[in-house]
């Protein structure tokens, strides 16, 4: 009953059953146009005198068909001031007399054109325009966890959009639509395949398919990257080893990388998951991450390619999982080649609804780091729950590492402000699939959008991004905008409340990560894959002690943050159980005992989702029937799931706390035994 993946299979059949009902509708509002819904029936004048190119054709066409104001002048200029904008642009002028977009590059004109159209579509193109934009990160990249068989790891929007079976002969129209959507928000790079990479991606046959996609994306200035399997020399090349210091292995990679660039001249580089979750890597041969990364970097260097080397590593040792990336990577600081960037998940564990920032940020001062966010909602209700992620990412960007004193935010340590770095980048694990609406949930499109906008400018507020997205995607009517925006802006905190408030983490169901299973115990399983490792609930209290009395993971943070987190009185309550083991009757800032606070948090999550249902129902007159109904039914699932989370967690933790659920909050509607039994049955299937 509670195993949603079954439901998800059902969901795939539903459109077939319902198809005859909708067949008569002329213009389906199916969400396939994303936020790009401007009418394309304008006839604007666009003036451009310099060299033509496929990109310029796109810019001119977008403006001609959608801009409803006076002529737009496109200017390429090479003054120092303009070149400093990198791929940014100036927009100056007035909608009634004429507008000029100036950039040093055609790529900048492309982004400028989309910005101008965005202003128009959000009602902000009136008056005198005087805009100066330049991206804060050089590489703004999506990571697809798409497998070569068409499945998507942690994907909740159908199969992969990359149709490897049809390539290189047949081109899906989605490739261009994908490139356009990304360019419209400034994304300029994409990794096509899963970090759990098959060596087969590097066969000549596959590279020729990749080339076709790369060519489709090129006019939109999106560079293609690939994930590789570290043991490709052995598995694909037939060598006896994949040791990065072995001469034959090094030659194999050089040749392979030369071959890639012969086929795909504008190739971006490689993403590597190595010695992580059972994948091969340099440590298999007694070498370090730096040895592995630098070998690839050397082969990529002559082509201008880069290596993104992931720091998502942990093994079943006695050491706290939250500390392990630090233990492995900090000693390597300064050892990486200058075309390597280390890709670090925003938090130390794994894309949880809330995590403190990973202590690698700020600590690796001589190595460029890039944050990896997860746009797909692996741990946030898949594409069933409405959870707007800009607030989560903003929380990360605004976190102060104190590595160079106050104000050393994770944004400042990654965007080149604090340390001069040859490369700056930020990545997001895509939530895109072949579903008609691309992302499964209409509101999940907002997360793709928000990632692009923040990658361009992490200073934008979550409010500004939600506002822009809603205006373009649904309606500009304030009666719609205000309540729906507030639903979006609170939705992440709401999800934290009904899933894992007060610093709880990783109490998900085994393997699929959809629902709650704080009780899971699988004989022989790795302890760090079991919820009890993280919550540590017992008769006296709950939470993971990461102070110096416990795992001392806190020591990886800088002072004074370290002291603030260490002291249970000053540790922010949102991280309480992340860093501390507290008694059930621990006194919270609200004056309540911890157990009661936990109950109120879960309950507040449930009540909020109920409010969202009301908010959405009231929006009925502003939204087309099809998208309205879709979101409405997803909210029903979310409301049921929120109750499921609350009941499962409170009833289970109550077996330790032995305290009553405060009498003024909603009573559980499930039996703990039933919930535990049903998850067991699913596992045995
Ligand atoms: O979050 C975990 C996921 C895995 C994923 C891994 C990673 C691609 O459950 O599915 O593998 O992280 O980021 O490498």
Coordinates of C-alpha atoms in Angstrom, one line a residue, residues 45 130 202 240 267 380 411 632 685:
X45 CA 12.8 44.4 -36.1
X130 CA 20.0 49.6 -18.0
X202 CA 33.8 5.5 -24.8
X240 CA 45.8 -5.9 -17.7
X267 CA 33.9 18.5 -26.2
X380 CA 12.3 14.8 -1.5
X411 CA 29.5 31.1 -2.6
X632 CA -4.0 19.0 -7.6
X685 CA 9.1 -8.9 -3.2

